[in-house]
Amino acid sequence: MSRALRIVLPAILLLVFCRYTLADSPEAVKPKSGKQYFAHQAVEDRYGVIAPWYGGLNGQCDFRVRVAAETLKRYPWIDRPAAITPGPCYVFDGHWQISPEGGITTNTGLNDWDNGDLGQRSAYVLTSLANYYRYAGDPAALGPMTINADYLLDYCQTPATHDWPGFLISCPTRGKAYGRADPKGFIQLDYACQVGLALADVYRLTGEKRYLDAVNRWADLLARHCDHAPGAAPWGRYANPEDARRLCPDWKDQRMTGGVVLVLLFLDEVIRLGHRGADDAVVKARDAGERYLRDALLPRWMDDSTWGRHFWDWENPVCTVILPCFAAQYFMDRPDRFPNWRRDCRNIISLFIARATVDANSSGGPYSGAWALPESSACCGLSLQYPTQALAAFLLRYGQKADSPWADELGRRMILLSTYDVHENGVVEDLIHGGAFVSKSWFNLAHPWPLKYTLDCMAWRPDLFGAGRENHVMRSSSVVTSVVYGKGRIEYETFADPGPSVDVLRLAFVPRSVTADGAALSAGAAPDRNGYTIRPLENGDSIVTIRHDGRTRIVVEGDDPQQMAGDDDLHYTGGWDVVEDAAAYDGKLHAAAAPHSEATFAFEGNQVRLIGRADPNGGKADVYLDGIKQPAGLDCWCPMTRDRQVLYYKNGLPQGKHTLKVVVLGRRNPVAKGDSVYLDGLQWSAATGAAGFGSGGGPAGPQRIIFGYMKRSDYVDSQKHIWRPATEVVMRLAWQADLVPIALWTEPRAGEIAGTEDPELYRYGIHGNDFVVHFTVSPSATYHVRIKFAEARTDDRPGQFATSIAIQGEDVVKDMDVAATAGGYDRAVDLVFNDVQPRNGLITIRFYNPHGQSAIAQAVEIGPGRATGGAKPVVFQRPLKEPAEKK
């Protein structure tokens, strides 16, 4: 077979399989639309809403996870003396290049500044690998995780003479990559705490006490430097503000604002692990930070800079994607301390949509009904993939916590759209209509970041995004320290954290028994008691929720459609030995270190897993599937011995006969002590059955918004209807513009509003030349639209507020004189439009003024069915100012 055919054939098979799988899905999809989103041609469901481009049984999210993990596994390593310690290059260097064929290269000649993403990159590498191990049982996650953690502790902490001794140099903008971090670079506190959160999980997974000692020491330093003065920010942005000023003298503002949520998440985690500091100093620092968040920042939730000053490489005075999301996580996970969490989370997350879309160069907005967004009003053009993935994860989390169909549907559509970004060979296209920009050079945003947030989305909606007809621990309230995915027997252990212990699994079978520490758990138990519940899915899978407070070792058993062959069933050539191993499936396994030793197995199905051991003596092997060398082979090295692990897997295969071959290389990575490859068996499955991807979902009930209303409490009108701040608005202003002060009337504009029992609905508003509000709705209903107006100004400049309106792209009002329609100034008037059909799962209302001035609106209500009332618009009678001719 020619090299070209070997490259093209898998893609042809995948496309054929996708075509027939999608065509047979109960959620029928439209043909290719001709539009390209990121790396693939757009596919829409029968409602015109985004649908998966990928048709494998495992689903598009699992495909994205596998490709990200394989890219990490095949990433180039570096050894001494080129690096201060051996490891994968992404541990030391955030830059990469990937060829169209998938070949990865790195650059060891980076300047000092480019090393500044160390903390951000490490946080995502550590967190994503810990979560990936739980999900896949792949021991290849464990070794690089410890290498990264050890590099941070051995070479990236401040010296004993520093004012913050032994603290992480989180953004070393001085000090070369691959070497020792320079403490004169940025020591940005929120990034240090984000790394601390991840390092706490590495401690839980490995039990290595030095990781725990480090996070405790960092917490003590934060407590020592905490400013407890009422109303003051407890910490600045940097532990070394003088060095930061020298590096960037033009950066005037070194306050910490929304980044405090990462400090609080970290301190809470340290307290959860049992460390409170001398005289409860860590607890007191956490409490000071929480007061600052609650009393100083939350009242200013609508200010642009409140959720800014996070990304390390610029002053970042504007709201960026991460801090609103982590703030929402902090609130929703602590409802006793933030009783207004439902409204605060919704407001803060959704206001980001309006803020991030002001730059016309970004084209942020809905695509086939799914929002795609840049990271802020100031970055990064048409690169709309990675911010969308992050926001989707937090929306899905909020959707489940708050029982919000609105958030759940936004998140569902966004993760489907944003996982259009990747090719099988690891090439990522982050520009909305194709091509690479950020992902072209920043590895973290190409794979570790998507790995984390795609797994998070799967964790919160395992029924929609979990791999079909497979077995996975999707979510755990603690860290899964070991997991074995056997045939009909899932064994895993969690770290013994205090508080409720709840895990969620998606299985290819319905369990017949679940035990915790050897004791049987009861099926159908109440949510607040130990036991488990089963939610069957139509395709034969089940969602299993297990509560096991005070117990850590879980075994789930049932009739699994998966098949398994032992190590004796594989066909071997070359230097293989049988090794006794009590922890192996049959008490033994096959091992080889000699180059060109081979093992093969033929199976029939749509997925396969190679099972084996990883240990300090593990070496490398290539893997061939149906004669095609796979991008990521085997590396059986792991700093701790793990048996019955998933060394390699491939799913989403065309149903049929396949052959897997392993070829031992006789090589090792730079830290391994041997070249051995250990095989313990093979699992495969021919089970079929699509579970769907959630088509047709979304909120079908009324939605009511007030433009410019920025209170943290919703408004309840005289009919007991709830109105919220309007946030899903697109108004193109300028790069780094702030929508709130420019376009919103956030203070009441009139003391009295006549003609209404609810004057509050008419006192605020929005004004601009052209703006659009999008409502995410269930696509199968018919709706009415009610728009509320009140003109409070007496400025008689012709056409000042001549308002035209288009609904679903069709003009319904032209040049309305609001005051004349209402019968005067400071008077309420409503317009009503019925029989509105969703398009792409949205109801879209555009307000514009074609005469170079501003359109206005005060509030909007949409709801199912028809509505009564509504005035007849009065058109401006005076001559209107026409826009100036373009020169």
mmCIF file of N, CA, C and O in Angstrom, residues 69-127:
data_model
loop_
_atom_site.group_PDB
_atom_site.id
_atom_site.type_symbol
_atom_site.label_atom_id
_atom_site.label_comp_id
_atom_site.label_asym_id
_atom_site.label_seq_id
_atom_site.Cartn_x
_atom_site.Cartn_y
_atom_site.Cartn_z
ATOM 1 N N ALA A 69 -5.187 13.661 23.959
ATOM 2 C CA ALA A 69 -4.333 12.786 24.759
ATOM 3 C C ALA A 69 -3.230 12.160 23.914
ATOM 4 O O ALA A 69 -2.065 12.064 24.341
ATOM 5 N N GLU A 70 -3.569 11.731 22.709
ATOM 6 C CA GLU A 70 -2.547 11.137 21.847
ATOM 7 C C GLU A 70 -1.485 12.157 21.457
ATOM 8 O O GLU A 70 -0.301 11.819 21.340
ATOM 9 N N THR A 71 -1.880 13.411 21.272
ATOM 10 C CA THR A 71 -0.899 14.437 20.935
ATOM 11 C C THR A 71 0.054 14.666 22.092
ATOM 12 O O THR A 71 1.278 14.808 21.894
ATOM 13 N N LEU A 72 -0.471 14.673 23.309
ATOM 14 C CA LEU A 72 0.402 14.781 24.483
ATOM 15 C C LEU A 72 1.323 13.567 24.578
ATOM 16 O O LEU A 72 2.511 13.697 24.911
ATOM 17 N N LYS A 73 0.816 12.393 24.290
ATOM 18 C CA LYS A 73 1.610 11.173 24.423
ATOM 19 C C LYS A 73 2.746 11.092 23.410
ATOM 20 O O LYS A 73 3.799 10.511 23.692
ATOM 21 N N ARG A 74 2.543 11.679 22.230
ATOM 22 C CA ARG A 74 3.586 11.582 21.194
ATOM 23 C C ARG A 74 4.426 12.851 21.104
ATOM 24 O O ARG A 74 5.215 12.997 20.169
ATOM 25 N N TYR A 75 4.273 13.746 22.048
ATOM 26 C CA TYR A 75 5.015 15.003 22.018
ATOM 27 C C TYR A 75 6.513 14.737 22.193
ATOM 28 O O TYR A 75 6.908 13.851 22.958
ATOM 29 N N PRO A 76 7.371 15.495 21.530
ATOM 30 C CA PRO A 76 8.822 15.266 21.668
ATOM 31 C C PRO A 76 9.291 15.471 23.109
ATOM 32 O O PRO A 76 8.787 16.342 23.826
ATOM 33 N N TRP A 77 10.276 14.657 23.510
ATOM 34 C CA TRP A 77 10.939 14.802 24.809
ATOM 35 C C TRP A 77 12.290 15.475 24.614
ATOM 36 O O TRP A 77 12.842 15.496 23.517
ATOM 37 N N ILE A 78 12.802 15.982 25.723
ATOM 38 C CA ILE A 78 14.122 16.606 25.729
ATOM 39 C C ILE A 78 14.906 16.062 26.913
ATOM 40 O O ILE A 78 14.329 15.696 27.945
ATOM 41 N N ASP A 79 16.216 15.984 26.765
ATOM 42 C CA ASP A 79 17.072 15.426 27.815
ATOM 43 C C ASP A 79 18.158 16.435 28.159
ATOM 44 O O ASP A 79 18.347 17.444 27.476
ATOM 45 N N ARG A 80 18.891 16.185 29.217
ATOM 46 C CA ARG A 80 20.056 16.989 29.557
ATOM 47 C C ARG A 80 21.106 16.836 28.448
ATOM 48 O O ARG A 80 21.184 15.782 27.824
ATOM 49 N N PRO A 81 21.919 17.801 28.148
ATOM 50 C CA PRO A 81 22.015 19.110 28.807
ATOM 51 C C PRO A 81 21.122 20.185 28.195
ATOM 52 O O PRO A 81 21.122 21.306 28.635
ATOM 53 N N ALA A 82 20.344 19.813 27.166
ATOM 54 C CA ALA A 82 19.498 20.828 26.537
ATOM 55 C C ALA A 82 18.432 21.348 27.501
ATOM 56 O O ALA A 82 17.960 22.477 27.373
ATOM 57 N N ALA A 83 18.035 20.526 28.464
ATOM 58 C CA ALA A 83 17.081 20.939 29.492
ATOM 59 C C ALA A 83 17.676 20.623 30.849
ATOM 60 O O ALA A 83 18.528 19.735 30.993
ATOM 61 N N ILE A 84 17.206 21.332 31.860
ATOM 62 C CA ILE A 84 17.752 21.151 33.201
ATOM 63 C C ILE A 84 17.387 19.798 33.786
ATOM 64 O O ILE A 84 18.064 19.277 34.663
ATOM 65 N N THR A 85 16.316 19.186 33.251
ATOM 66 C CA THR A 85 15.888 17.846 33.655
ATOM 67 C C THR A 85 15.116 17.254 32.490
ATOM 68 O O THR A 85 14.537 18.001 31.693
ATOM 69 N N PRO A 86 15.102 15.932 32.325
ATOM 70 C CA PRO A 86 14.402 15.357 31.173
ATOM 71 C C PRO A 86 12.883 15.486 31.307
ATOM 72 O O PRO A 86 12.333 15.548 32.408
ATOM 73 N N GLY A 87 12.220 15.506 30.147
ATOM 74 C CA GLY A 87 10.766 15.500 30.159
ATOM 75 C C GLY A 87 10.189 15.873 28.813
ATOM 76 O O GLY A 87 10.912 16.298 27.905
ATOM 77 N N PRO A 88 8.880 15.727 28.650
ATOM 78 C CA PRO A 88 8.241 16.203 27.413
ATOM 79 C C PRO A 88 8.466 17.707 27.259
ATOM 80 O O PRO A 88 8.428 18.459 28.241
ATOM 81 N N CYS A 89 8.673 18.156 26.032
ATOM 82 C CA CYS A 89 9.007 19.566 25.826
ATOM 83 C C CYS A 89 7.919 20.508 26.320
ATOM 84 O O CYS A 89 8.214 21.645 26.712
ATOM 85 N N TYR A 90 6.638 20.065 26.338
ATOM 86 C CA TYR A 90 5.586 20.980 26.792
ATOM 87 C C TYR A 90 5.698 21.308 28.277
ATOM 88 O O TYR A 90 5.094 22.267 28.745
ATOM 89 N N VAL A 91 6.461 20.526 29.038
ATOM 90 C CA VAL A 91 6.694 20.861 30.445
ATOM 91 C C VAL A 91 7.457 22.178 30.555
ATOM 92 O O VAL A 91 7.228 22.977 31.466
ATOM 93 N N PHE A 92 8.347 22.442 29.608
ATOM 94 C CA PHE A 92 9.254 23.586 29.685
ATOM 95 C C PHE A 92 8.888 24.724 28.726
ATOM 96 O O PHE A 92 9.342 25.850 28.916
ATOM 97 N N ASP A 93 8.122 24.421 27.703
ATOM 98 C CA ASP A 93 8.003 25.333 26.565
ATOM 99 C C ASP A 93 6.572 25.297 26.052
ATOM 100 O O ASP A 93 6.074 24.237 25.665
ATOM 101 N N GLY A 94 5.908 26.446 26.030
ATOM 102 C CA GLY A 94 4.536 26.503 25.576
ATOM 103 C C GLY A 94 4.370 26.649 24.084
ATOM 104 O O GLY A 94 3.245 26.666 23.588
ATOM 105 N N HIS A 95 5.473 26.768 23.336
ATOM 106 C CA HIS A 95 5.392 26.972 21.892
ATOM 107 C C HIS A 95 5.573 25.651 21.161
ATOM 108 O O HIS A 95 6.330 24.789 21.585
ATOM 109 N N TRP A 96 4.874 25.531 20.047
ATOM 110 C CA TRP A 96 5.033 24.349 19.204
ATOM 111 C C TRP A 96 4.724 24.711 17.765
ATOM 112 O O TRP A 96 4.222 25.804 17.470
ATOM 113 N N GLN A 97 5.050 23.813 16.874
ATOM 114 C CA GLN A 97 4.602 23.855 15.491
ATOM 115 C C GLN A 97 4.162 22.444 15.136
ATOM 116 O O GLN A 97 4.744 21.460 15.602
ATOM 117 N N ILE A 98 3.112 22.356 14.330
ATOM 118 C CA ILE A 98 2.663 21.048 13.868
ATOM 119 C C ILE A 98 2.446 21.136 12.364
ATOM 120 O O ILE A 98 1.821 22.076 11.868
ATOM 121 N N SER A 99 2.982 20.195 11.647
ATOM 122 C CA SER A 99 2.878 20.199 10.192
ATOM 123 C C SER A 99 1.480 19.743 9.782
ATOM 124 O O SER A 99 0.752 19.147 10.568
ATOM 125 N N PRO A 100 1.087 19.992 8.541
ATOM 126 C CA PRO A 100 -0.219 19.506 8.080
ATOM 127 C C PRO A 100 -0.374 18.001 8.207
ATOM 128 O O PRO A 100 -1.490 17.497 8.320
ATOM 129 N N GLU A 101 0.758 17.278 8.212
ATOM 130 C CA GLU A 101 0.711 15.824 8.371
ATOM 131 C C GLU A 101 0.709 15.396 9.832
ATOM 132 O O GLU A 101 0.602 14.203 10.122
ATOM 133 N N GLY A 102 0.865 16.355 10.774
ATOM 134 C CA GLY A 102 0.818 16.029 12.193
ATOM 135 C C GLY A 102 2.159 15.935 12.876
ATOM 136 O O GLY A 102 2.225 15.604 14.064
ATOM 137 N N GLY A 103 3.252 16.229 12.171
ATOM 138 C CA GLY A 103 4.563 16.194 12.807
ATOM 139 C C GLY A 103 4.779 17.382 13.727
ATOM 140 O O GLY A 103 4.514 18.523 13.360
ATOM 141 N N ILE A 104 5.287 17.124 14.939
ATOM 142 C CA ILE A 104 5.426 18.159 15.966
ATOM 143 C C ILE A 104 6.892 18.556 16.093
ATOM 144 O O ILE A 104 7.780 17.696 16.186
ATOM 145 N N THR A 105 7.150 19.862 16.107
ATOM 146 C CA THR A 105 8.485 20.377 16.387
ATOM 147 C C THR A 105 8.375 21.468 17.446
ATOM 148 O O THR A 105 7.332 22.102 17.615
ATOM 149 N N THR A 106 9.455 21.669 18.172
ATOM 150 C CA THR A 106 9.509 22.707 19.205
ATOM 151 C C THR A 106 10.746 23.560 18.976
ATOM 152 O O THR A 106 11.616 23.222 18.182
ATOM 153 N N ASN A 107 10.821 24.655 19.721
ATOM 154 C CA ASN A 107 11.909 25.611 19.547
ATOM 155 C C ASN A 107 12.528 25.884 20.903
ATOM 156 O O ASN A 107 11.890 26.466 21.789
ATOM 157 N N THR A 108 13.765 25.466 21.098
ATOM 158 C CA THR A 108 14.427 25.671 22.388
ATOM 159 C C THR A 108 15.072 27.042 22.502
ATOM 160 O O THR A 108 15.644 27.368 23.531
ATOM 161 N N GLY A 109 14.958 27.879 21.483
ATOM 162 C CA GLY A 109 15.614 29.183 21.505
ATOM 163 C C GLY A 109 14.667 30.320 21.851
ATOM 164 O O GLY A 109 14.792 31.421 21.315
ATOM 165 N N LEU A 110 13.725 30.085 22.739
ATOM 166 C CA LEU A 110 12.746 31.114 23.079
ATOM 167 C C LEU A 110 13.387 32.242 23.882
ATOM 168 O O LEU A 110 14.346 32.039 24.630
ATOM 169 N N ASN A 111 12.809 33.442 23.748
ATOM 170 C CA ASN A 111 13.280 34.535 24.587
ATOM 171 C C ASN A 111 12.657 34.444 25.980
ATOM 172 O O ASN A 111 11.765 33.620 26.233
ATOM 173 N N ASP A 112 13.123 35.296 26.884
ATOM 174 C CA ASP A 112 12.668 35.233 28.272
ATOM 175 C C ASP A 112 11.153 35.402 28.374
ATOM 176 O O ASP A 112 10.485 34.675 29.110
ATOM 177 N N TRP A 113 10.628 36.380 27.661
ATOM 178 C CA TRP A 113 9.210 36.709 27.809
ATOM 179 C C TRP A 113 8.318 35.522 27.479
ATOM 180 O O TRP A 113 7.306 35.274 28.129
ATOM 181 N N ASP A 114 8.712 34.751 26.463
ATOM 182 C CA ASP A 114 7.864 33.654 26.011
ATOM 183 C C ASP A 114 7.790 32.503 26.997
ATOM 184 O O ASP A 114 7.021 31.553 26.790
ATOM 185 N N ASN A 115 8.559 32.568 28.058
ATOM 186 C CA ASN A 115 8.475 31.548 29.096
ATOM 187 C C ASN A 115 7.387 31.877 30.121
ATOM 188 O O ASN A 115 7.161 31.114 31.058
ATOM 189 N N GLY A 116 6.694 32.998 29.923
ATOM 190 C CA GLY A 116 5.759 33.462 30.940
ATOM 191 C C GLY A 116 4.501 32.641 31.082
ATOM 192 O O GLY A 116 3.761 32.812 32.051
ATOM 193 N N ASP A 117 4.222 31.732 30.139
ATOM 194 C CA ASP A 117 2.993 30.942 30.261
ATOM 195 C C ASP A 117 3.197 29.674 31.087
ATOM 196 O O ASP A 117 2.335 28.795 31.096
ATOM 197 N N LEU A 118 4.306 29.573 31.816
ATOM 198 C CA LEU A 118 4.606 28.358 32.587
ATOM 199 C C LEU A 118 3.456 27.975 33.514
ATOM 200 O O LEU A 118 3.005 26.827 33.532
ATOM 201 N N GLY A 119 2.973 28.918 34.313
ATOM 202 C CA GLY A 119 1.940 28.593 35.272
ATOM 203 C C GLY A 119 0.639 28.202 34.601
ATOM 204 O O GLY A 119 0.010 27.197 34.969
ATOM 205 N N GLN A 120 0.218 28.985 33.628
ATOM 206 C CA GLN A 120 -1.015 28.670 32.914
ATOM 207 C C GLN A 120 -0.929 27.303 32.260
ATOM 208 O O GLN A 120 -1.835 26.464 32.393
ATOM 209 N N ARG A 121 0.160 27.059 31.553
ATOM 210 C CA ARG A 121 0.316 25.789 30.851
ATOM 211 C C ARG A 121 0.362 24.616 31.827
ATOM 212 O O ARG A 121 -0.310 23.592 31.635
ATOM 213 N N SER A 122 1.128 24.764 32.900
ATOM 214 C CA SER A 122 1.262 23.668 33.862
ATOM 215 C C SER A 122 -0.064 23.341 34.531
ATOM 216 O O SER A 122 -0.387 22.172 34.761
ATOM 217 N N ALA A 123 -0.837 24.377 34.861
ATOM 218 C CA ALA A 123 -2.131 24.139 35.506
ATOM 219 C C ALA A 123 -3.015 23.274 34.623
ATOM 220 O O ALA A 123 -3.669 22.325 35.102
ATOM 221 N N TYR A 124 -3.037 23.559 33.325
ATOM 222 C CA TYR A 124 -3.909 22.799 32.429
ATOM 223 C C TYR A 124 -3.344 21.424 32.118
ATOM 224 O O TYR A 124 -4.105 20.451 31.985
ATOM 225 N N VAL A 125 -2.037 21.302 31.994
ATOM 226 C CA VAL A 125 -1.445 19.983 31.781
ATOM 227 C C VAL A 125 -1.748 19.079 32.970
ATOM 228 O O VAL A 125 -2.237 17.945 32.816
ATOM 229 N N LEU A 126 -1.485 19.553 34.188
ATOM 230 C CA LEU A 126 -1.678 18.720 35.374
ATOM 231 C C LEU A 126 -3.140 18.346 35.567
ATOM 232 O O LEU A 126 -3.479 17.184 35.815
ATOM 233 N N THR A 127 -4.026 19.319 35.469
ATOM 234 C CA THR A 127 -5.441 19.042 35.688
ATOM 235 C C THR A 127 -6.008 18.133 34.615
ATOM 236 O O THR A 127 -6.739 17.179 34.907
#
